[in-house]
Amino acid sequence: MTPHRSVETLRWVGDQNGHLVIIDQTRLPTQVVEIELRDVEAVWEAIRSLRVRGAPAIGIAAAYGVVLGLQESGEDEADVWARLDAVTAWLATSRPTAVNLCWALQRLQEVALGHRGQGPASLRAALLTAARALHEEDRDICRAIGRHGGPLLADGSGVLTHCNAGGLATADYGTALAVIFAAHEAGRHLQVYVDETRPLLQGARLTVWELQQRGIDVTLICDSTAAQVMRERRVQAVITGADRIAANGDVANKIGTYQVALAAAAHELPFYVAAPTSTFDLSLASGEQIPIEQRDPAEITHGFGRQIAPEGTAVYNPAFDVTPARLIRAIVCEKGVIQPVTQASIAQCLNPSSATS
Ligand code: MRU
């Protein structure tokens, strides 16, 4: 395996009175800068401004945000519970599409309920333990996704990915990139094509950086070049992450994913999605119901500080789109490879005992 510099996307320092340290992803790739988040407001801001981003990493950051939010909550049990409710409700507003955020917050609330009546100190300690467990679990989940998905990528093949679903978007190792890393570690040579991913360039800034760290051959392309590299047969497969997956297998992911999936279908190339089971939202029948984040028009008109459109230009800037299940060859999760992508196969994988077929 090629030596690489490990990426520690997030880390907690100290006990329940400690703080969270994250890599400020807005500064990559030119600066690798860690910042300390010492209160829940700082965590909310870091999530909203994409200093920490990617569905699983957002969930982990929010979990630690709850711990920070309760640090100054005093010793009155009722006050602490009111504060817990307020903090979790507020963190849930930081970004709307990645369901991992609410999933993580709900998990912490369940842990809190299990400690009701045991006093604020015990509750705070339990919440930190739960946040740490969620963080640790995500590492194992990413490795499992890599193990299941790695064999999908053949030696000598070209692979296209969009946005960043790597170690920076998770606790470690990633989801879509985990599949690529695992194939690479198994000795298969891959040529990875990365869409730059307008408007915030997660592909160019983050994915290229991560692949370079691991010594994987990577070529950056404009988003508009994706269909052309498929037509030229430079890629044999496409793999992306996901922010939310509905019960029928429709996938919300970074804007531009849908058109990549359409192009892959037109070129008869497999389009794979890799995501943990925490990204599935079985309460939504289809992708139509997934809330899509709308972001600041300035991300397009004044990207990275330079005005590139006339004053007053009307802008439409959804951060995510929905790829219908029919365009997805398989979804790789920590439990295995879901193929074909149907409501029944998803239910079977997620809840084998309750699925009907
Ligand atoms: O807006 P971002 O950068 O948070 O969007 C991230 C993505 O769309 C990722 O592909 C997705 O969260 C999967 S991360 C493992």
mmCIF file of C-alpha atoms and ligand atoms in Angstrom:
data_model
loop_
_atom_site.group_PDB
_atom_site.id
_atom_site.type_symbol
_atom_site.label_atom_id
_atom_site.label_comp_id
_atom_site.label_asym_id
_atom_site.label_seq_id
_atom_site.Cartn_x
_atom_site.Cartn_y
_atom_site.Cartn_z
ATOM 1 C CA MET A 1 0.000 0.000 0.000
ATOM 2 C CA THR A 2 1.279 3.464 -0.849
ATOM 3 C CA PRO A 3 2.118 5.448 2.281
ATOM 4 C CA HIS A 4 -0.189 8.403 2.775
ATOM 5 C CA ARG A 5 -0.708 11.182 5.204
ATOM 6 C CA SER A 6 -3.705 10.385 7.343
ATOM 7 C CA VAL A 7 -6.572 12.831 7.288
ATOM 8 C CA GLU A 8 -8.145 13.471 10.669
ATOM 9 C CA THR A 9 -11.313 15.229 9.662
ATOM 10 C CA LEU A 10 -12.517 15.684 13.242
ATOM 11 C CA ARG A 11 -11.175 14.891 16.692
ATOM 12 C CA TRP A 12 -12.408 15.485 20.199
ATOM 13 C CA VAL A 13 -9.873 16.770 22.704
ATOM 14 C CA GLY A 14 -10.311 16.098 26.433
ATOM 15 C CA ASP A 15 -13.248 14.947 28.539
ATOM 16 C CA GLN A 16 -16.829 16.274 28.457
ATOM 17 C CA ASN A 17 -15.455 19.736 29.089
ATOM 18 C CA GLY A 18 -13.183 19.428 26.071
ATOM 19 C CA HIS A 19 -13.594 20.705 22.537
ATOM 20 C CA LEU A 20 -13.807 19.624 18.910
ATOM 21 C CA VAL A 21 -10.999 20.133 16.404
ATOM 22 C CA ILE A 22 -11.731 19.942 12.677
ATOM 23 C CA ILE A 23 -9.803 20.492 9.476
ATOM 24 C CA ASP A 24 -11.232 23.695 8.011
ATOM 25 C CA GLN A 25 -12.151 22.289 4.593
ATOM 26 C CA THR A 26 -12.791 25.726 3.121
ATOM 27 C CA ARG A 27 -9.001 26.274 3.252
ATOM 28 C CA LEU A 28 -8.024 23.091 1.385
ATOM 29 C CA PRO A 29 -6.088 22.226 -0.692
ATOM 30 C CA THR A 30 -3.632 25.079 -0.323
ATOM 31 C CA GLN A 31 -3.740 25.205 3.482
ATOM 32 C CA VAL A 32 -4.237 22.334 5.909
ATOM 33 C CA VAL A 33 -5.527 24.243 8.911
ATOM 34 C CA GLU A 34 -7.195 22.854 12.014
ATOM 35 C CA ILE A 35 -9.660 24.969 13.955
ATOM 36 C CA GLU A 36 -11.028 24.536 17.448
ATOM 37 C CA LEU A 37 -14.782 24.526 17.962
ATOM 38 C CA ARG A 38 -15.514 25.376 21.587
ATOM 39 C CA ASP A 39 -19.267 25.964 21.573
ATOM 40 C CA VAL A 40 -22.367 24.771 19.764
ATOM 41 C CA GLU A 41 -22.634 28.024 17.819
ATOM 42 C CA ALA A 42 -19.201 27.378 16.316
ATOM 43 C CA VAL A 43 -20.258 23.857 15.314
ATOM 44 C CA TRP A 44 -23.453 25.146 13.670
ATOM 45 C CA GLU A 45 -21.444 27.747 11.747
ATOM 46 C CA ALA A 46 -18.810 25.196 10.703
ATOM 47 C CA ILE A 47 -21.492 22.876 9.307
ATOM 48 C CA ARG A 48 -23.410 25.664 7.558
ATOM 49 C CA SER A 49 -20.300 27.160 5.970
ATOM 50 C CA LEU A 50 -18.920 23.748 4.912
ATOM 51 C CA ARG A 51 -15.824 23.907 7.096
ATOM 52 C CA VAL A 52 -16.954 20.392 7.951
ATOM 53 C CA ARG A 53 -19.058 18.758 5.251
ATOM 54 C CA GLY A 54 -20.098 15.460 3.749
ATOM 55 C CA ALA A 55 -23.058 13.571 5.201
ATOM 56 C CA PRO A 56 -21.355 11.300 7.789
ATOM 57 C CA ALA A 57 -18.926 14.009 8.966
ATOM 58 C CA ILE A 58 -21.808 16.442 9.446
ATOM 59 C CA GLY A 59 -23.548 13.873 11.677
ATOM 60 C CA ILE A 60 -20.437 13.315 13.793
ATOM 61 C CA ALA A 61 -19.796 17.049 14.148
ATOM 62 C CA ALA A 62 -23.399 17.603 15.234
ATOM 63 C CA ALA A 63 -23.109 14.848 17.853
ATOM 64 C CA TYR A 64 -20.083 16.586 19.374
ATOM 65 C CA GLY A 65 -22.006 19.859 19.024
ATOM 66 C CA VAL A 66 -24.615 18.491 21.442
ATOM 67 C CA VAL A 67 -21.864 17.745 23.969
ATOM 68 C CA LEU A 68 -20.546 21.307 23.604
ATOM 69 C CA GLY A 69 -24.061 22.707 23.882
ATOM 70 C CA LEU A 70 -24.549 21.087 27.296
ATOM 71 C CA GLN A 71 -21.227 22.120 28.814
ATOM 72 C CA GLU A 72 -22.611 25.240 30.462
ATOM 73 C CA SER A 73 -26.056 23.862 31.210
ATOM 74 C CA GLY A 74 -25.730 23.802 35.004
ATOM 75 C CA GLU A 75 -26.972 21.225 37.496
ATOM 76 C CA ASP A 76 -30.734 21.656 37.314
ATOM 77 C CA GLU A 77 -32.127 18.562 35.601
ATOM 78 C CA ALA A 78 -35.079 20.368 33.961
ATOM 79 C CA ASP A 79 -32.801 23.106 32.608
ATOM 80 C CA VAL A 80 -30.423 20.546 31.168
ATOM 81 C CA TRP A 81 -33.247 18.721 29.372
ATOM 82 C CA ALA A 82 -34.649 21.961 27.989
ATOM 83 C CA ARG A 83 -31.187 22.885 26.789
ATOM 84 C CA LEU A 84 -30.718 19.440 25.172
ATOM 85 C CA ASP A 85 -33.968 19.855 23.229
ATOM 86 C CA ALA A 86 -33.053 23.373 22.129
ATOM 87 C CA VAL A 87 -29.515 22.445 21.079
ATOM 88 C CA THR A 88 -30.550 19.390 19.058
ATOM 89 C CA ALA A 89 -33.405 21.268 17.360
ATOM 90 C CA TRP A 90 -31.064 24.108 16.454
ATOM 91 C CA LEU A 91 -28.232 21.900 15.151
ATOM 92 C CA ALA A 92 -30.788 20.133 12.944
ATOM 93 C CA THR A 93 -31.326 23.434 11.112
ATOM 94 C CA SER A 94 -27.684 23.769 10.058
ATOM 95 C CA ARG A 95 -28.141 21.861 6.776
ATOM 96 C CA PRO A 96 -31.307 20.164 5.506
ATOM 97 C CA THR A 97 -30.402 17.458 2.986
ATOM 98 C CA ALA A 98 -27.947 15.016 4.584
ATOM 99 C CA VAL A 99 -30.111 12.830 6.814
ATOM 100 C CA ASN A 100 -27.060 11.676 8.798
ATOM 101 C CA LEU A 101 -27.335 14.952 10.707
ATOM 102 C CA CYS A 102 -30.784 14.181 12.140
ATOM 103 C CA TRP A 103 -29.900 10.506 12.467
ATOM 104 C CA ALA A 104 -26.938 11.371 14.724
ATOM 105 C CA LEU A 105 -28.940 13.864 16.771
ATOM 106 C CA GLN A 106 -31.705 11.326 17.258
ATOM 107 C CA ARG A 107 -29.184 8.754 18.408
ATOM 108 C CA LEU A 108 -27.893 11.117 21.058
ATOM 109 C CA GLN A 109 -31.415 11.911 22.183
ATOM 110 C CA GLU A 110 -32.106 8.195 22.615
ATOM 111 C CA VAL A 111 -28.963 7.837 24.730
ATOM 112 C CA ALA A 112 -30.096 10.827 26.800
ATOM 113 C CA LEU A 113 -33.484 9.225 27.410
ATOM 114 C CA GLY A 114 -31.705 6.148 28.732
ATOM 115 C CA HIS A 115 -29.993 8.387 31.311
ATOM 116 C CA ARG A 116 -33.063 10.327 32.427
ATOM 117 C CA GLY A 117 -33.067 10.787 36.169
ATOM 118 C CA GLN A 118 -29.364 10.003 36.599
ATOM 119 C CA GLY A 119 -28.289 13.635 36.893
ATOM 120 C CA PRO A 120 -26.682 16.173 34.536
ATOM 121 C CA ALA A 121 -23.095 14.990 35.053
ATOM 122 C CA SER A 122 -23.973 11.425 34.124
ATOM 123 C CA LEU A 123 -25.986 12.668 31.128
ATOM 124 C CA ARG A 124 -23.111 14.804 29.833
ATOM 125 C CA ALA A 125 -20.650 11.915 30.201
ATOM 126 C CA ALA A 126 -23.042 9.553 28.402
ATOM 127 C CA LEU A 127 -23.497 11.970 25.512
ATOM 128 C CA LEU A 128 -19.755 12.290 24.976
ATOM 129 C CA THR A 129 -19.401 8.501 25.062
ATOM 130 C CA ALA A 130 -22.203 8.239 22.489
ATOM 131 C CA ALA A 131 -20.654 10.863 20.201
ATOM 132 C CA ARG A 132 -17.296 9.108 20.417
ATOM 133 C CA ALA A 133 -18.927 5.743 19.662
ATOM 134 C CA LEU A 134 -20.666 7.171 16.614
ATOM 135 C CA HIS A 135 -17.335 8.596 15.438
ATOM 136 C CA GLU A 136 -15.528 5.268 15.934
ATOM 137 C CA GLU A 137 -18.350 3.308 14.303
ATOM 138 C CA ASP A 138 -18.095 5.457 11.197
ATOM 139 C CA ARG A 139 -14.466 4.387 10.742
ATOM 140 C CA ASP A 140 -15.498 0.718 10.747
ATOM 141 C CA ILE A 141 -18.430 1.443 8.431
ATOM 142 C CA CYS A 142 -16.173 3.128 5.874
ATOM 143 C CA ARG A 143 -13.773 0.168 5.927
ATOM 144 C CA ALA A 144 -16.690 -2.243 5.432
ATOM 145 C CA ILE A 145 -17.970 -0.186 2.481
ATOM 146 C CA GLY A 146 -14.479 -0.409 0.974
ATOM 147 C CA ARG A 147 -14.364 -4.182 1.469
ATOM 148 C CA HIS A 148 -17.769 -4.718 -0.154
ATOM 149 C CA GLY A 149 -17.319 -2.241 -2.982
ATOM 150 C CA GLY A 150 -13.644 -2.653 -3.889
ATOM 151 C CA PRO A 151 -14.242 -5.737 -6.075
ATOM 152 C CA LEU A 152 -16.634 -3.719 -8.293
ATOM 153 C CA LEU A 153 -13.675 -1.836 -9.777
ATOM 154 C CA ALA A 154 -11.548 -3.818 -12.234
ATOM 155 C CA ASP A 155 -7.785 -3.594 -12.567
ATOM 156 C CA GLY A 156 -6.758 -1.108 -15.231
ATOM 157 C CA SER A 157 -10.116 0.634 -15.339
ATOM 158 C CA GLY A 158 -11.055 4.289 -15.292
ATOM 159 C CA VAL A 159 -13.470 5.510 -12.615
ATOM 160 C CA LEU A 160 -15.324 8.814 -12.458
ATOM 161 C CA THR A 161 -16.409 10.402 -9.186
ATOM 162 C CA HIS A 162 -18.264 13.605 -8.336
ATOM 163 C CA CYS A 163 -17.931 15.861 -5.279
ATOM 164 C CA ASN A 164 -16.049 14.494 -2.269
ATOM 165 C CA ALA A 165 -17.069 11.283 -0.537
ATOM 166 C CA GLY A 166 -13.697 10.568 1.021
ATOM 167 C CA GLY A 167 -12.061 10.673 4.408
ATOM 168 C CA LEU A 168 -12.824 14.377 4.640
ATOM 169 C CA ALA A 169 -16.551 13.645 4.398
ATOM 170 C CA THR A 170 -16.473 10.915 7.058
ATOM 171 C CA ALA A 171 -14.567 9.913 10.187
ATOM 172 C CA ASP A 172 -11.902 8.351 7.980
ATOM 173 C CA TYR A 173 -11.497 6.591 4.585
ATOM 174 C CA GLY A 174 -14.776 7.719 3.021
ATOM 175 C CA THR A 175 -17.589 5.990 1.166
ATOM 176 C CA ALA A 176 -17.196 6.308 -2.629
ATOM 177 C CA LEU A 177 -13.476 6.892 -2.137
ATOM 178 C CA ALA A 178 -13.339 3.948 0.284
ATOM 179 C CA VAL A 179 -14.282 1.725 -2.652
ATOM 180 C CA ILE A 180 -11.496 3.273 -4.732
ATOM 181 C CA PHE A 181 -8.982 3.091 -1.851
ATOM 182 C CA ALA A 182 -9.834 -0.565 -1.185
ATOM 183 C CA ALA A 183 -9.427 -1.519 -4.850
ATOM 184 C CA HIS A 184 -6.114 0.345 -4.927
ATOM 185 C CA GLU A 185 -4.926 -1.361 -1.739
ATOM 186 C CA ALA A 186 -5.848 -4.722 -3.267
ATOM 187 C CA GLY A 187 -3.311 -3.958 -5.985
ATOM 188 C CA ARG A 188 -5.659 -2.890 -8.764
ATOM 189 C CA HIS A 189 -4.504 0.067 -10.791
ATOM 190 C CA LEU A 190 -7.209 2.673 -11.353
ATOM 191 C CA GLN A 191 -7.286 5.937 -13.237
ATOM 192 C CA VAL A 192 -9.675 8.204 -11.366
ATOM 193 C CA TYR A 193 -11.391 11.114 -13.125
ATOM 194 C CA VAL A 194 -12.736 13.756 -10.744
ATOM 195 C CA ASP A 195 -15.402 16.305 -11.644
ATOM 196 C CA GLU A 196 -14.397 19.700 -10.280
ATOM 197 C CA THR A 197 -17.931 19.974 -8.784
ATOM 198 C CA ARG A 198 -19.167 23.516 -9.255
ATOM 199 C CA PRO A 199 -19.781 25.813 -7.529
ATOM 200 C CA LEU A 200 -17.702 25.003 -4.429
ATOM 201 C CA LEU A 201 -15.236 22.666 -6.140
ATOM 202 C CA GLN A 202 -15.246 19.834 -3.610
ATOM 203 C CA GLY A 203 -13.948 17.542 -6.359
ATOM 204 C CA ALA A 204 -11.015 19.752 -7.346
ATOM 205 C CA ARG A 205 -10.131 20.952 -3.865
ATOM 206 C CA LEU A 206 -10.812 17.890 -1.724
ATOM 207 C CA THR A 207 -11.092 14.694 -3.761
ATOM 208 C CA VAL A 208 -8.021 15.333 -5.894
ATOM 209 C CA TRP A 209 -6.107 16.193 -2.726
ATOM 210 C CA GLU A 210 -7.171 12.974 -0.993
ATOM 211 C CA LEU A 211 -6.363 10.778 -3.979
ATOM 212 C CA GLN A 212 -2.957 12.393 -4.331
ATOM 213 C CA GLN A 213 -2.263 11.750 -0.636
ATOM 214 C CA ARG A 214 -2.722 8.049 -1.348
ATOM 215 C CA GLY A 215 -0.722 7.964 -4.549
ATOM 216 C CA ILE A 216 -3.694 7.159 -6.791
ATOM 217 C CA ASP A 217 -3.628 8.337 -10.413
ATOM 218 C CA VAL A 218 -6.095 11.194 -10.666
ATOM 219 C CA THR A 219 -7.179 13.510 -13.451
ATOM 220 C CA LEU A 220 -9.291 16.586 -12.803
ATOM 221 C CA ILE A 221 -12.007 17.462 -15.330
ATOM 222 C CA CYS A 222 -14.607 20.204 -15.627
ATOM 223 C CA ASP A 223 -18.098 18.982 -14.732
ATOM 224 C CA SER A 224 -19.046 19.525 -18.365
ATOM 225 C CA THR A 225 -16.368 17.026 -19.497
ATOM 226 C CA ALA A 226 -17.943 13.989 -17.790
ATOM 227 C CA ALA A 227 -19.955 12.773 -20.804
ATOM 228 C CA GLN A 228 -16.943 13.232 -23.062
ATOM 229 C CA VAL A 229 -14.640 11.018 -20.950
ATOM 230 C CA MET A 230 -17.375 8.394 -21.043
ATOM 231 C CA ARG A 231 -17.732 8.662 -24.829
ATOM 232 C CA GLU A 232 -13.958 8.307 -25.156
ATOM 233 C CA ARG A 233 -14.136 5.156 -22.983
ATOM 234 C CA ARG A 234 -11.693 6.605 -20.491
ATOM 235 C CA VAL A 235 -13.940 5.443 -17.656
ATOM 236 C CA GLN A 236 -15.645 2.102 -17.117
ATOM 237 C CA ALA A 237 -17.590 2.964 -13.963
ATOM 238 C CA VAL A 238 -18.903 5.893 -11.946
ATOM 239 C CA ILE A 239 -19.129 5.987 -8.147
ATOM 240 C CA THR A 240 -20.444 8.720 -5.864
ATOM 241 C CA GLY A 241 -21.553 9.150 -2.272
ATOM 242 C CA ALA A 242 -25.039 10.110 -1.084
ATOM 243 C CA ASP A 243 -26.649 12.584 1.280
ATOM 244 C CA ARG A 244 -30.008 10.857 1.585
ATOM 245 C CA ILE A 245 -31.474 7.714 0.045
ATOM 246 C CA ALA A 246 -35.250 7.277 -0.065
ATOM 247 C CA ALA A 247 -37.016 3.943 0.500
ATOM 248 C CA ASN A 248 -37.261 3.302 -3.256
ATOM 249 C CA GLY A 249 -33.511 3.888 -3.802
ATOM 250 C CA ASP A 250 -33.638 7.429 -5.206
ATOM 251 C CA VAL A 251 -30.426 9.167 -4.129
ATOM 252 C CA ALA A 252 -29.839 12.813 -3.238
ATOM 253 C CA ASN A 253 -26.224 13.812 -3.726
ATOM 254 C CA LYS A 254 -24.214 16.867 -4.736
ATOM 255 C CA ILE A 255 -25.702 18.902 -7.585
ATOM 256 C CA GLY A 256 -24.527 17.481 -10.890
ATOM 257 C CA THR A 257 -24.736 13.844 -9.793
ATOM 258 C CA TYR A 258 -27.992 13.324 -11.706
ATOM 259 C CA GLN A 259 -26.565 14.478 -15.011
ATOM 260 C CA VAL A 260 -23.519 12.248 -14.491
ATOM 261 C CA ALA A 261 -25.873 9.295 -13.899
ATOM 262 C CA LEU A 262 -27.818 10.137 -17.066
ATOM 263 C CA ALA A 263 -24.599 10.296 -19.060
ATOM 264 C CA ALA A 264 -23.457 6.959 -17.581
ATOM 265 C CA ALA A 265 -26.769 5.355 -18.594
ATOM 266 C CA ALA A 266 -26.436 6.757 -22.127
ATOM 267 C CA HIS A 267 -22.976 5.165 -22.366
ATOM 268 C CA GLU A 268 -24.105 1.912 -20.702
ATOM 269 C CA LEU A 269 -21.670 2.384 -17.830
ATOM 270 C CA PRO A 270 -22.466 1.233 -14.282
ATOM 271 C CA PHE A 271 -23.311 4.041 -11.875
ATOM 272 C CA TYR A 272 -22.640 3.039 -8.256
ATOM 273 C CA VAL A 273 -23.474 4.813 -5.004
ATOM 274 C CA ALA A 274 -21.628 4.144 -1.733
ATOM 275 C CA ALA A 275 -23.178 5.216 1.576
ATOM 276 C CA PRO A 276 -23.649 4.012 5.144
ATOM 277 C CA THR A 277 -27.057 2.711 6.227
ATOM 278 C CA SER A 278 -27.455 5.938 8.256
ATOM 279 C CA THR A 279 -27.916 7.738 4.916
ATOM 280 C CA PHE A 280 -31.121 5.814 4.143
ATOM 281 C CA ASP A 281 -34.356 7.555 5.048
ATOM 282 C CA LEU A 282 -37.050 4.898 4.824
ATOM 283 C CA SER A 283 -39.664 7.409 5.981
ATOM 284 C CA LEU A 284 -39.545 8.952 2.497
ATOM 285 C CA ALA A 285 -41.167 6.890 -0.248
ATOM 286 C CA SER A 286 -39.175 8.522 -3.036
ATOM 287 C CA GLY A 287 -36.585 11.158 -3.782
ATOM 288 C CA GLU A 288 -39.352 13.668 -4.561
ATOM 289 C CA GLN A 289 -39.721 14.218 -0.818
ATOM 290 C CA ILE A 290 -36.051 14.846 -0.054
ATOM 291 C CA PRO A 291 -35.509 18.468 1.060
ATOM 292 C CA ILE A 292 -32.964 20.130 -1.204
ATOM 293 C CA GLU A 293 -30.749 22.815 0.288
ATOM 294 C CA GLN A 294 -30.712 26.131 -1.571
ATOM 295 C CA ARG A 295 -27.483 28.014 -1.110
ATOM 296 C CA ASP A 296 -26.266 31.578 -1.396
ATOM 297 C CA PRO A 297 -26.311 32.932 -4.988
ATOM 298 C CA ALA A 298 -22.893 34.473 -4.275
ATOM 299 C CA GLU A 299 -21.376 30.965 -4.407
ATOM 300 C CA ILE A 300 -22.004 31.194 -8.162
ATOM 301 C CA THR A 301 -21.751 34.898 -8.907
ATOM 302 C CA HIS A 302 -18.754 35.564 -6.646
ATOM 303 C CA GLY A 303 -17.132 32.125 -6.329
ATOM 304 C CA PHE A 304 -14.034 32.284 -4.114
ATOM 305 C CA GLY A 305 -14.234 36.039 -3.868
ATOM 306 C CA ARG A 306 -14.170 37.039 -7.539
ATOM 307 C CA GLN A 307 -17.243 38.449 -9.270
ATOM 308 C CA ILE A 308 -17.936 36.413 -12.415
ATOM 309 C CA ALA A 309 -21.501 37.476 -13.297
ATOM 310 C CA PRO A 310 -23.090 40.902 -13.774
ATOM 311 C CA GLU A 311 -24.551 42.653 -10.717
ATOM 312 C CA GLY A 312 -28.115 41.564 -10.035
ATOM 313 C CA THR A 313 -27.961 38.277 -11.992
ATOM 314 C CA ALA A 314 -30.811 35.921 -11.048
ATOM 315 C CA VAL A 315 -29.368 32.669 -9.692
ATOM 316 C CA TYR A 316 -30.720 29.202 -8.931
ATOM 317 C CA ASN A 317 -28.283 27.341 -6.650
ATOM 318 C CA PRO A 318 -29.598 24.014 -5.311
ATOM 319 C CA ALA A 319 -26.778 22.198 -3.494
ATOM 320 C CA PHE A 320 -28.096 18.717 -4.306
ATOM 321 C CA ASP A 321 -30.103 16.830 -6.893
ATOM 322 C CA VAL A 322 -31.887 13.493 -6.952
ATOM 323 C CA THR A 323 -30.790 10.562 -9.080
ATOM 324 C CA PRO A 324 -33.631 8.089 -9.641
ATOM 325 C CA ALA A 325 -33.046 4.496 -8.559
ATOM 326 C CA ARG A 326 -33.452 3.223 -12.126
ATOM 327 C CA LEU A 327 -30.140 4.855 -13.052
ATOM 328 C CA ILE A 328 -28.218 3.236 -10.181
ATOM 329 C CA ARG A 329 -26.616 -0.166 -10.789
ATOM 330 C CA ALA A 330 -25.908 -0.849 -7.099
ATOM 331 C CA ILE A 331 -25.643 0.806 -3.691
ATOM 332 C CA VAL A 332 -22.723 -0.248 -1.519
ATOM 333 C CA CYS A 333 -23.264 0.046 2.235
ATOM 334 C CA GLU A 334 -21.534 -1.473 5.259
ATOM 335 C CA LYS A 335 -23.867 -4.465 5.097
ATOM 336 C CA GLY A 336 -23.087 -5.368 1.495
ATOM 337 C CA VAL A 337 -23.977 -4.515 -2.095
ATOM 338 C CA ILE A 338 -27.637 -3.760 -2.830
ATOM 339 C CA GLN A 339 -28.389 -4.813 -6.388
ATOM 340 C CA PRO A 340 -30.789 -4.333 -8.050
ATOM 341 C CA VAL A 341 -31.743 -1.077 -6.366
ATOM 342 C CA THR A 342 -35.390 -1.545 -5.432
ATOM 343 C CA GLN A 343 -37.544 -0.882 -2.406
ATOM 344 C CA ALA A 344 -37.580 -4.608 -1.645
ATOM 345 C CA SER A 345 -33.815 -5.124 -1.924
ATOM 346 C CA ILE A 346 -33.168 -2.071 0.254
ATOM 347 C CA ALA A 347 -35.636 -3.262 2.904
ATOM 348 C CA GLN A 348 -34.102 -6.728 2.752
ATOM 349 C CA CYS A 349 -30.597 -5.342 3.336
ATOM 350 C CA LEU A 350 -31.516 -2.869 6.058
ATOM 351 C CA ASN A 351 -34.084 -4.973 7.945
ATOM 352 C CA PRO A 352 -33.713 -8.575 6.836
ATOM 353 C CA SER A 353 -36.153 -9.858 9.492
ATOM 354 C CA SER A 354 -39.034 -7.499 8.620
ATOM 355 C CA ALA A 355 -38.694 -7.458 4.795
ATOM 356 C CA THR A 356 -41.400 -9.292 2.907
ATOM 357 C CA SER A 357 -39.442 -10.119 -0.236
HETATM 358 O O1 MRU B 1 -22.225 20.058 0.245
HETATM 359 P P1 MRU B 1 -21.361 18.922 0.692
HETATM 360 O O2 MRU B 1 -19.915 19.133 0.368
HETATM 361 O O3 MRU B 1 -21.598 18.552 2.133
HETATM 362 O O4 MRU B 1 -21.857 17.702 -0.196
HETATM 363 C C1 MRU B 1 -21.287 16.435 0.031
HETATM 364 C C2 MRU B 1 -21.783 15.390 -0.880
HETATM 365 O O5 MRU B 1 -22.668 15.587 -1.682
HETATM 366 C C3 MRU B 1 -21.193 14.019 -0.690
HETATM 367 O O6 MRU B 1 -21.122 13.345 -1.904
HETATM 368 C C4 MRU B 1 -22.071 13.216 0.268
HETATM 369 O O7 MRU B 1 -22.299 13.925 1.444
HETATM 370 C C5 MRU B 1 -21.470 11.920 0.603
HETATM 371 S S1 MRU B 1 -20.132 12.073 1.731
HETATM 372 C C6 MRU B 1 -19.574 10.554 2.158
#
